């Protein structure tokens, strides 16, 4: 019981010390928590003062993050619109001007669809005029060929006339040369006949004739009035023969000359006849070409709606076609100018229409964006609303900065509130812990006093028992108890040693028992066991005595 009281006393004393030690951290924790709560309160007060600067946005606090996101999107999209439009008010004014310009253009020229139709008609007219101009150029070329062929035909006809005249003249010449040839031929033949007769006469009457020759009178044979050989017969015969031969040669030469002239005239006539035939063929071909080109010119003129009178002279037709060319070129220029003007008008109308649609679309988007953040704008003062109308982006950015700041302040305030609540809970817990610790300290101190009293009573009882047991009056209970404790420890040690030895012997016995196949145990083993058991019994007895 004394040991139990001692142990309980130490336990309670330790518990009391621990409780008193644990109370100090709790007090420190309480002090720290109170300090934190004070700091948080000061921060909350400061944040509330700062939030008062943006009190006009307090109605947005519940969904402030969503409102900030809306305003951020407004700034992004509205900035994009302003980048395209510039100032919105100026864009609205410009939109009115563009609509006015568009209406004026439509009033002056018609709608773009109407202009497209007119432009197509003008394009067709221009194509027709270009076709006429091209056909006119082709017609001019054909007319040039036509008049060239007419000139060539005229020249060929002139040549043909001259050739016909030459042919007639040459034909007469050929007939004449043929007649001359026939005459010369007949003369030669007649001369040959005469000469033959003369030769015969000479042979018969040469002597008679020669005797009758008289100087100064013509010879009946040769006609000569001189008769140098009438005395000499051989000389006369020779002279007569040479004279006849000379006459015959002259007649033959004249016949050959007239024949050559006749042949030459025939060749010239044949050549001229071929040339005349070629000219006739060429004239016919040219005439046919003229007919074909004339027909082509007439058809092309009718196709191009070009008035054409081929009975006019080339200069008159050329002048007429040049005037038509100038007129067509002028018409084409007018049509091209008109087309350019209409194309420009269409382009302007399309640009204005696209610009108006684009501007209206952007302004509608801008208006929609304003409507989406109207609940934010409604929180502004009049001066800020005016600034919003004039400088939406700048004002929105300023408001966004305020809302972001307010969001951060509200988040900080909410965080501080949570921390404040946590610290309050911790403070309450700490105060409860301190109160519990104080209560436990009080209870433990009371228990300690009780165990002290019980120990004192136990000491007095022990002293009385020792005195009764030993008969000693001078013995000190503490010393006796100390000695008793020492002896008790020695006996306990001996008991433990004997117990350990016994366990070893028993284990050895069990091992030998198994090894000897259930052989009988030796007397020594039995004695050791008995000795050990007796020692253990003695130890138990000593312990019990103690």
Coordinates of C-alpha atoms in Angstrom, one line a residue:
X1 CA 0.0 0.0 0.0
X2 CA 2.9 2.3 0.8
X3 CA 4.3 1.7 -2.7
X4 CA 0.9 2.3 -4.2
X5 CA 0.6 5.6 -2.3
X6 CA 4.1 6.6 -3.4
X7 CA 3.4 5.7 -7.0
X8 CA 0.1 7.6 -6.9
X9 CA 1.7 10.6 -5.3
X10 CA 4.4 10.7 -8.0
X11 CA 1.8 10.2 -10.7
X12 CA -0.4 13.0 -9.4
X13 CA 2.6 15.3 -8.8
X14 CA 3.7 14.6 -12.4
X15 CA 0.2 15.2 -13.7
X16 CA 0.0 18.5 -11.8
X17 CA 3.4 19.6 -13.1
X18 CA 2.3 18.7 -16.6
X19 CA -1.0 20.5 -16.3
X20 CA 0.7 23.6 -15.0
X21 CA 3.2 23.3 -17.9
X22 CA 0.4 22.9 -20.4
X23 CA -1.4 26.0 -19.1
X24 CA 1.4 28.3 -20.1
X25 CA 1.2 27.5 -23.9
X26 CA -2.6 27.9 -23.6
X27 CA -2.2 31.3 -22.1
X28 CA 0.4 32.2 -24.8
X29 CA -2.0 30.9 -27.5
X30 CA -4.8 33.0 -26.0
X31 CA -2.7 36.1 -26.1
X32 CA -1.6 35.4 -29.7
X33 CA -5.2 34.8 -30.8
X34 CA -6.4 38.0 -29.2
X35 CA -3.5 39.8 -31.0
X36 CA -4.5 38.2 -34.3
X37 CA -8.1 39.1 -33.8
X38 CA -7.2 42.7 -33.0
X39 CA -5.1 42.9 -36.2
X40 CA -7.8 41.3 -38.3
X41 CA -10.3 43.8 -36.9
X42 CA -8.1 46.7 -37.8
X43 CA -7.7 45.3 -41.3
X44 CA -11.4 44.8 -41.7
X45 CA -12.1 48.4 -40.6
X46 CA -9.5 49.6 -43.1
X47 CA -11.1 47.5 -45.9
X48 CA -14.6 48.8 -45.0
X49 CA -13.3 52.3 -45.2
X50 CA -11.8 51.6 -48.7
X51 CA -15.0 49.8 -49.8
X52 CA -16.9 52.9 -48.9
X53 CA -15.2 54.7 -51.8
X54 CA -16.9 52.3 -54.2
X55 CA -20.1 52.1 -52.3
X56 CA -22.1 52.9 -55.5
X57 CA -21.3 49.4 -56.7
X58 CA -22.5 47.6 -53.6
X59 CA -25.5 46.3 -55.4
X60 CA -23.2 44.3 -57.7
X61 CA -21.3 42.6 -54.8
X62 CA -23.2 39.3 -55.0
X63 CA -22.1 38.6 -58.6
X64 CA -19.2 41.0 -58.8
X65 CA -16.9 38.5 -60.5
X66 CA -19.4 37.9 -63.3
X67 CA -19.9 41.7 -63.6
X68 CA -16.1 42.2 -63.9
X69 CA -16.0 39.5 -66.6
X70 CA -18.9 41.3 -68.5
X71 CA -17.1 44.6 -68.2
X72 CA -13.8 43.0 -69.4
X73 CA -15.6 41.5 -72.4
X74 CA -17.3 44.9 -73.0
X75 CA -13.9 46.6 -73.1
X76 CA -12.4 44.0 -75.4
X77 CA -15.3 44.0 -77.9
X78 CA -15.9 47.7 -77.7
X79 CA -12.2 48.4 -78.2
X80 CA -12.4 46.3 -81.3
X81 CA -15.4 48.2 -82.5
X82 CA -13.7 51.6 -81.9
X83 CA -10.6 50.3 -83.7
X84 CA -12.8 49.8 -86.7
X85 CA -15.1 52.8 -86.3
X86 CA -13.2 55.3 -84.4
X87 CA -15.3 57.5 -82.2
X88 CA -18.8 56.0 -82.0
X89 CA -20.5 59.5 -82.1
X90 CA -18.4 60.4 -85.2
X91 CA -19.2 57.0 -86.7
X92 CA -23.0 57.7 -86.3
X93 CA -22.6 61.1 -88.0
X94 CA -20.5 59.5 -90.8
X95 CA -23.2 56.8 -91.1
X96 CA -25.9 59.4 -91.7
X97 CA -23.6 61.1 -94.3
X98 CA -23.0 57.8 -96.1
X99 CA -26.7 57.0 -96.2
X100 CA -27.3 60.5 -97.7
X101 CA -24.6 59.9 -100.3
X102 CA -26.0 56.5 -101.1
X103 CA -29.5 57.9 -101.6
X104 CA -28.2 60.8 -103.7
X105 CA -26.3 58.3 -105.9
X106 CA -29.4 56.1 -106.3
X107 CA -31.5 59.2 -107.1
X108 CA -29.0 60.3 -109.7
X109 CA -28.0 57.1 -111.4
X110 CA -30.5 54.5 -110.1
X111 CA -29.9 51.4 -107.9
X112 CA -26.8 49.2 -108.4
X113 CA -29.1 46.5 -109.9
X114 CA -30.4 49.0 -112.5
X115 CA -26.9 50.2 -113.2
X116 CA -25.8 46.7 -113.7
X117 CA -28.6 46.2 -116.3
X118 CA -27.7 49.5 -118.0
X119 CA -24.0 48.5 -117.9
X120 CA -24.8 45.2 -119.5
X121 CA -26.8 47.0 -122.2
X122 CA -24.0 49.5 -122.7
X123 CA -21.5 46.7 -122.9
X124 CA -23.5 45.0 -125.6
X125 CA -23.8 48.3 -127.5
X126 CA -20.1 48.8 -127.2
X127 CA -19.5 45.2 -128.4
X128 CA -21.8 45.9 -131.3
X129 CA -20.0 49.2 -132.1
X130 CA -16.6 47.4 -131.9
X131 CA -18.0 44.7 -134.2
X132 CA -19.2 47.4 -136.6
X133 CA -15.8 49.1 -136.3
X134 CA -14.0 45.8 -137.0
X135 CA -16.3 45.0 -139.8
X136 CA -15.8 48.5 -141.1
X137 CA -12.1 48.0 -141.1
X138 CA -12.6 44.6 -142.9
X139 CA -14.9 46.3 -145.3
X140 CA -12.4 49.0 -146.0
X141 CA -9.8 46.4 -146.8
X142 CA -12.2 44.6 -149.1
X143 CA -13.2 47.9 -150.7
X144 CA -9.5 48.6 -151.2
X145 CA -9.2 45.3 -152.9
X146 CA -12.4 46.0 -154.8
X147 CA -11.1 49.3 -156.2
X148 CA -7.6 47.8 -156.8
X149 CA -9.3 45.1 -158.8
X150 CA -11.4 47.6 -160.7
X151 CA -8.2 49.6 -161.5
X152 CA -6.5 46.4 -162.5
X153 CA -9.6 45.4 -164.6
X154 CA -9.5 48.8 -166.3
X155 CA -5.8 48.5 -167.0
X156 CA -6.3 45.0 -168.3
X157 CA -9.2 46.1 -170.5
X158 CA -7.1 48.9 -171.8
X159 CA -4.3 46.4 -172.5
X160 CA -6.8 44.1 -174.1
X161 CA -8.1 46.9 -176.4
X162 CA -4.6 47.8 -177.4
X163 CA -3.8 44.1 -177.9
X164 CA -7.0 43.7 -180.0
X165 CA -6.0 46.7 -182.1
X166 CA -2.5 45.4 -182.5
X167 CA -4.0 42.0 -183.3
X168 CA -6.2 43.4 -186.1
X169 CA -3.3 45.4 -187.4
X170 CA -0.9 42.5 -187.2
X171 CA -3.6 40.3 -188.8
X172 CA -3.7 42.7 -191.7
X173 CA 0.0 42.7 -191.8
X174 CA 0.1 38.9 -191.9
X175 CA -2.4 38.8 -194.7
X176 CA -0.4 41.4 -196.6
X177 CA 2.9 39.6 -196.0
X178 CA 1.3 36.4 -197.1
X179 CA 0.0 38.1 -200.2
X180 CA 3.5 39.5 -200.8
X181 CA 5.0 36.1 -200.3
X182 CA 2.5 34.6 -202.8
X183 CA 3.2 37.4 -205.2
X184 CA 7.0 36.9 -204.8
X185 CA 6.5 33.2 -205.2
X186 CA 4.4 33.6 -208.3
X187 CA 7.0 36.1 -209.7
X188 CA 9.8 33.7 -209.0
X189 CA 7.9 30.9 -210.7
X190 CA 7.0 33.1 -213.6
X191 CA 10.6 34.3 -213.8
X192 CA 11.9 30.7 -213.8
X193 CA 9.4 29.9 -216.5
X194 CA 10.5 32.9 -218.5
X195 CA 14.1 32.1 -218.0
X196 CA 13.5 28.6 -219.0
X197 CA 11.9 29.8 -222.2
X198 CA 14.7 32.2 -222.7
X199 CA 17.2 29.4 -222.4
X200 CA 15.3 27.4 -224.9
X201 CA 15.0 30.3 -227.2
X202 CA 18.6 31.1 -226.7
X203 CA 19.6 27.6 -227.7
X204 CA 17.5 27.8 -230.9
X205 CA 17.8 31.4 -231.9
X206 CA 20.9 32.6 -230.2
X207 CA 22.6 33.0 -233.4
X208 CA 19.7 34.5 -235.1
X209 CA 19.0 36.8 -232.3
X210 CA 22.6 37.8 -231.9
X211 CA 22.7 38.7 -235.6
X212 CA 19.7 40.9 -235.2
X213 CA 21.1 42.8 -232.2
X214 CA 21.5 46.5 -232.9
X215 CA 23.3 48.8 -230.5
X216 CA 20.8 51.1 -228.8
X217 CA 17.9 48.7 -229.2
X218 CA 16.7 46.4 -226.5
X219 CA 17.6 42.7 -226.6
X220 CA 14.5 40.6 -226.8
X221 CA 16.1 38.2 -224.3
X222 CA 17.6 40.3 -221.6
X223 CA 16.3 43.8 -222.5
X224 CA 19.8 45.3 -222.5
X225 CA 20.4 48.1 -225.0
X226 CA 24.1 47.4 -225.1
X227 CA 25.2 44.3 -226.8
X228 CA 28.9 43.8 -226.0
X229 CA 28.8 40.1 -226.8
X230 CA 26.9 40.0 -230.0
X231 CA 30.0 39.3 -231.8
X232 CA 31.3 36.7 -229.4
X233 CA 28.9 33.8 -228.9
X234 CA 30.5 32.2 -225.8
X235 CA 30.8 35.4 -224.0
X236 CA 27.2 36.3 -224.8
X237 CA 26.0 32.9 -223.6
X238 CA 27.9 33.2 -220.4
X239 CA 26.7 36.7 -219.7
X240 CA 23.2 35.7 -220.4
X241 CA 23.5 32.7 -218.1
X242 CA 24.9 34.8 -215.3
X243 CA 22.2 37.4 -215.8
X244 CA 19.5 34.8 -215.7
X245 CA 21.0 33.3 -212.6
X246 CA 21.2 36.6 -210.9
X247 CA 17.6 37.4 -211.8
X248 CA 16.6 34.0 -210.5
X249 CA 18.5 34.5 -207.2
X250 CA 17.0 37.9 -206.7
X251 CA 13.5 36.5 -207.2
X252 CA 14.2 33.6 -204.8
X253 CA 15.7 36.0 -202.3
X254 CA 12.7 38.2 -202.5
X255 CA 10.4 35.2 -202.1
X256 CA 12.4 34.1 -199.0
X257 CA 12.3 37.6 -197.6
X258 CA 8.5 37.9 -198.1
X259 CA 8.2 34.4 -196.6
X260 CA 10.2 35.3 -193.6
X261 CA 8.1 38.4 -193.1
X262 CA 5.0 36.3 -193.4
X263 CA 6.3 33.7 -190.9
X264 CA 7.4 36.5 -188.5
X265 CA 4.0 38.1 -188.9
X266 CA 2.3 34.7 -188.2
X267 CA 4.5 34.2 -185.1
X268 CA 3.7 37.6 -183.9
X269 CA 0.1 37.1 -184.6
X270 CA 0.1 33.8 -182.7
X271 CA 2.0 35.3 -179.8
X272 CA -0.4 38.3 -179.7
X273 CA -3.3 35.9 -179.9
X274 CA -2.1 34.0 -176.9
X275 CA -1.5 37.2 -175.0
X276 CA -4.9 38.4 -176.0
X277 CA -6.4 35.2 -174.8
X278 CA -4.5 35.4 -171.5
X279 CA -5.7 39.0 -171.1
X280 CA -9.2 37.9 -171.7
X281 CA -8.8 35.1 -169.1
X282 CA -7.2 37.5 -166.6
X283 CA -10.0 40.1 -167.2
X284 CA -12.6 37.4 -166.7
X285 CA -10.9 36.3 -163.4
X286 CA -10.6 39.8 -162.2
X287 CA -14.2 40.5 -163.1
X288 CA -15.2 37.4 -161.2
X289 CA -13.1 38.5 -158.2
X290 CA -14.7 42.0 -158.4
X291 CA -18.1 40.4 -158.4
X292 CA -17.3 38.2 -155.4
X293 CA -15.7 41.1 -153.4
X294 CA -18.5 43.4 -154.4
X295 CA -21.0 40.9 -153.1
X296 CA -19.0 40.4 -149.9
X297 CA -18.8 44.2 -149.4
X298 CA -22.6 44.5 -149.9
X299 CA -23.3 41.6 -147.4
X300 CA -20.8 42.9 -144.8
X301 CA -22.2 46.4 -145.1
X302 CA -25.7 45.1 -144.6
X303 CA -24.5 42.9 -141.7
X304 CA -22.8 45.8 -140.0
X305 CA -25.7 48.1 -140.9
X306 CA -23.3 50.3 -142.9
X307 CA -24.9 52.1 -145.8
X308 CA -22.8 51.4 -148.9
X309 CA -23.1 52.7 -152.5
X310 CA -20.6 51.1 -154.8
X311 CA -21.5 53.4 -157.6
X312 CA -19.7 56.2 -155.8
X313 CA -16.1 56.9 -156.4
X314 CA -13.4 55.4 -154.2
X315 CA -12.6 58.8 -152.6
X316 CA -16.3 59.4 -151.8
X317 CA -16.7 55.9 -150.3
X318 CA -13.4 56.3 -148.4
X319 CA -14.5 59.7 -147.0
X320 CA -17.9 58.2 -146.0
X321 CA -16.2 55.2 -144.3
X322 CA -13.7 57.5 -142.5
X323 CA -16.6 59.5 -141.2
X324 CA -18.3 56.3 -140.0
X325 CA -15.1 55.1 -138.4
X326 CA -14.8 58.4 -136.5
X327 CA -18.4 58.2 -135.5
X328 CA -18.1 54.6 -134.3
X329 CA -14.9 55.5 -132.4
X330 CA -16.7 58.4 -130.8
X331 CA -19.7 56.3 -129.9
X332 CA -17.4 53.7 -128.4
X333 CA -15.6 56.3 -126.4
X334 CA -18.9 57.7 -125.2
X335 CA -20.1 54.2 -124.2
X336 CA -16.8 53.5 -122.4
X337 CA -17.0 56.8 -120.6
X338 CA -20.6 56.0 -119.6
X339 CA -19.6 52.5 -118.5
X340 CA -16.8 53.8 -116.4
X341 CA -19.1 56.3 -114.8
X342 CA -21.7 53.6 -114.1
X343 CA -19.0 51.2 -112.9
X344 CA -17.7 53.9 -110.6
X345 CA -21.2 54.6 -109.4
X346 CA -21.8 50.9 -108.8
X347 CA -18.5 50.6 -106.9
X348 CA -19.3 53.7 -104.8
X349 CA -22.8 52.4 -104.0
X350 CA -21.5 49.0 -103.1
X351 CA -18.8 50.5 -101.0
X352 CA -21.3 52.8 -99.3
X353 CA -23.8 50.0 -98.9
X354 CA -21.2 47.7 -97.4
X355 CA -19.8 50.5 -95.2
X356 CA -23.4 51.4 -94.0
X357 CA -24.2 47.7 -93.3
X358 CA -20.8 47.2 -91.5
X359 CA -21.2 50.4 -89.5
X360 CA -24.8 49.6 -88.6
X361 CA -23.7 46.2 -87.5
X362 CA -20.9 47.5 -85.4
X363 CA -23.1 50.2 -83.9
X364 CA -25.8 47.6 -83.1
X365 CA -23.1 45.5 -81.5
X366 CA -21.9 48.6 -79.6
X367 CA -25.5 49.3 -78.4
X368 CA -25.9 45.6 -77.4
X369 CA -22.6 45.8 -75.4
X370 CA -23.9 49.0 -73.7
X371 CA -27.1 47.2 -72.8
X372 CA -25.2 44.2 -71.4
X373 CA -23.4 46.5 -68.9
X374 CA -26.3 48.9 -68.4
X375 CA -26.8 47.6 -64.8
X376 CA -23.2 48.7 -64.1
X377 CA -23.6 52.1 -65.7
X378 CA -26.8 52.6 -63.7
X379 CA -24.6 52.6 -60.6
X380 CA -22.6 55.6 -61.8
X381 CA -23.2 59.2 -60.8
X382 CA -24.4 61.7 -63.5
X383 CA -20.9 63.0 -64.1
X384 CA -19.6 59.5 -64.6
X385 CA -22.5 58.6 -66.9
X386 CA -21.7 61.6 -69.1
X387 CA -18.1 60.5 -69.2
X388 CA -19.3 57.0 -70.1
X389 CA -21.2 58.4 -73.1
X390 CA -18.2 60.4 -74.3
X391 CA -15.3 58.1 -73.4
X392 CA -16.8 54.7 -72.9
X393 CA -13.5 52.7 -73.0
X394 CA -11.6 55.0 -70.7
X395 CA -14.5 55.2 -68.3
X396 CA -15.0 51.4 -68.5
X397 CA -11.4 50.8 -67.8
X398 CA -11.5 53.1 -64.8
X399 CA -14.7 51.3 -63.5
X400 CA -13.1 47.9 -64.2
X401 CA -10.1 49.0 -62.1
X402 CA -12.5 50.0 -59.3
X403 CA -14.4 46.8 -59.5
X404 CA -11.3 44.7 -59.6
X405 CA -10.0 46.6 -56.5
X406 CA -13.4 46.1 -54.9
X407 CA -13.4 42.4 -55.7
X408 CA -10.0 42.0 -54.2
X409 CA -11.1 44.0 -51.1
X410 CA -14.2 41.9 -50.7
X411 CA -12.2 38.8 -51.1
X412 CA -9.7 40.0 -48.5
X413 CA -12.6 41.0 -46.3
X414 CA -14.2 37.6 -46.7
X415 CA -10.9 36.0 -46.0
X416 CA -10.4 38.1 -42.9
X417 CA -13.9 37.3 -41.7
X418 CA -13.2 33.6 -42.1
X419 CA -9.9 34.1 -40.3
X420 CA -11.6 36.1 -37.6
X421 CA -14.2 33.4 -37.1
X422 CA -11.4 30.8 -37.0
X423 CA -9.4 32.8 -34.5
X424 CA -12.5 33.3 -32.4
X425 CA -13.2 29.6 -32.4
X426 CA -9.6 28.9 -31.6
X427 CA -9.8 31.5 -28.8
X428 CA -12.9 30.0 -27.4
X429 CA -11.3 26.6 -27.6
X430 CA -8.2 27.9 -25.9
X431 CA -10.2 29.6 -23.2
X432 CA -12.1 26.4 -22.6
X433 CA -8.8 24.5 -22.6
X434 CA -7.5 27.0 -20.1
X435 CA -10.6 26.7 -17.9
X436 CA -10.4 22.9 -18.1
X437 CA -6.7 23.0 -17.3
X438 CA -7.4 25.2 -14.3
X439 CA -10.1 22.9 -13.2
X440 CA -7.8 19.9 -13.7
X441 CA -5.0 21.6 -11.8
X442 CA -7.4 22.4 -9.0
X443 CA -8.6 18.8 -8.9
X444 CA -5.1 17.4 -9.2
X445 CA -3.9 19.6 -6.4
X446 CA -6.7 18.4 -4.3
X447 CA -5.9 14.8 -5.1
X448 CA -2.3 15.5 -4.3
X449 CA -3.2 16.8 -0.9
X450 CA -5.3 13.8 -0.3
X451 CA -2.6 11.4 -1.3
X452 CA -0.1 13.3 0.9
X453 CA -2.5 12.9 3.8
X454 CA -2.9 9.3 3.1
X455 CA 0.9 8.8 2.8
X456 CA 1.4 10.5 6.2
X457 CA -1.2 8.2 7.7
X458 CA 0.5 5.2 6.1
X459 CA 3.8 6.3 7.4
X460 CA 2.5 6.6 10.9
X461 CA 0.9 3.1 10.6
X462 CA 4.2 1.6 9.2
X463 CA 6.2 3.0 12.0
X464 CA 3.8 1.5 14.5
X465 CA 3.9 -1.9 12.7
X466 CA 7.7 -1.8 12.6
X467 CA 7.9 -1.1 16.2
X468 CA 5.5 -3.8 16.9
X469 CA 7.4 -6.3 14.7
X470 CA 10.9 -5.5 15.7
X471 CA 10.4 -4.2 19.2
X472 CA 12.7 -1.5 18.3
X473 CA 11.8 2.0 19.3
X474 CA 14.8 3.7 17.9
X475 CA 14.7 2.2 14.4
X476 CA 13.9 4.6 11.7
X477 CA 11.1 3.4 9.5
X478 CA 12.7 4.7 6.4
X479 CA 16.0 3.0 7.0
X480 CA 14.2 -0.2 7.8
X481 CA 12.1 0.0 4.7
X482 CA 15.2 0.7 2.6
X483 CA 17.0 -2.4 4.0
X484 CA 13.8 -4.4 3.5
X485 CA 13.7 -3.3 -0.1
X486 CA 17.3 -4.2 -0.6
X487 CA 16.7 -7.7 0.7
X488 CA 13.6 -8.1 -1.3
X489 CA 15.5 -7.2 -4.5
X490 CA 18.2 -9.8 -3.8
X491 CA 15.6 -12.5 -3.2
X492 CA 13.9 -11.5 -6.4
X493 CA 17.1 -11.7 -8.3
X494 CA 17.9 -15.2 -6.9
X495 CA 14.4 -16.3 -7.8
X496 CA 14.8 -15.1 -11.4
X497 CA 18.1 -16.9 -11.7
X498 CA 16.7 -20.2 -10.3
X499 CA 13.7 -19.9 -12.6
X500 CA 15.9 -19.4 -15.6
X501 CA 18.2 -22.3 -14.7
X502 CA 15.1 -24.5 -14.2
X503 CA 13.8 -23.6 -17.6
X504 CA 17.1 -24.4 -19.2
X505 CA 17.3 -27.8 -17.5
X506 CA 13.8 -28.6 -18.5
X507 CA 14.5 -27.8 -22.1
X508 CA 17.6 -29.9 -22.0
X509 CA 15.6 -32.8 -20.5
X510 CA 13.0 -32.5 -23.2
X511 CA 15.7 -32.6 -25.8
X512 CA 17.4 -35.6 -24.3
X513 CA 14.1 -37.4 -23.9
X514 CA 13.5 -37.1 -27.6
X515 CA 17.0 -38.1 -28.5
X516 CA 17.0 -41.3 -26.4
X517 CA 13.7 -42.5 -28.0
X518 CA 11.8 -42.5 -24.9
X519 CA 14.6 -44.0 -22.8
X520 CA 14.5 -43.7 -19.0
X521 CA 15.9 -40.6 -17.5
X522 CA 19.1 -40.9 -15.6
X523 CA 19.2 -40.4 -11.9
X524 CA 21.4 -37.3 -12.2
X525 CA 18.8 -35.6 -14.3
X526 CA 16.1 -36.4 -11.8
X527 CA 18.3 -35.1 -9.0
X528 CA 19.0 -31.9 -10.8
X529 CA 15.4 -31.4 -11.5
X530 CA 14.5 -32.1 -7.9
X531 CA 17.3 -29.8 -6.7
X532 CA 16.1 -27.0 -9.0
X533 CA 12.6 -27.4 -7.9
X534 CA 13.6 -27.3 -4.3
X535 CA 15.6 -24.1 -4.9
X536 CA 12.7 -22.5 -6.6
X537 CA 10.4 -23.5 -3.7
X538 CA 12.9 -22.0 -1.3
X539 CA 12.9 -18.8 -3.3
X540 CA 9.1 -18.7 -3.3
X541 CA 9.1 -19.3 0.4
X542 CA 11.6 -16.5 1.0
X543 CA 9.6 -14.2 -1.1
X544 CA 6.4 -15.1 0.7
X545 CA 8.1 -14.6 4.0
X546 CA 9.3 -11.2 3.0

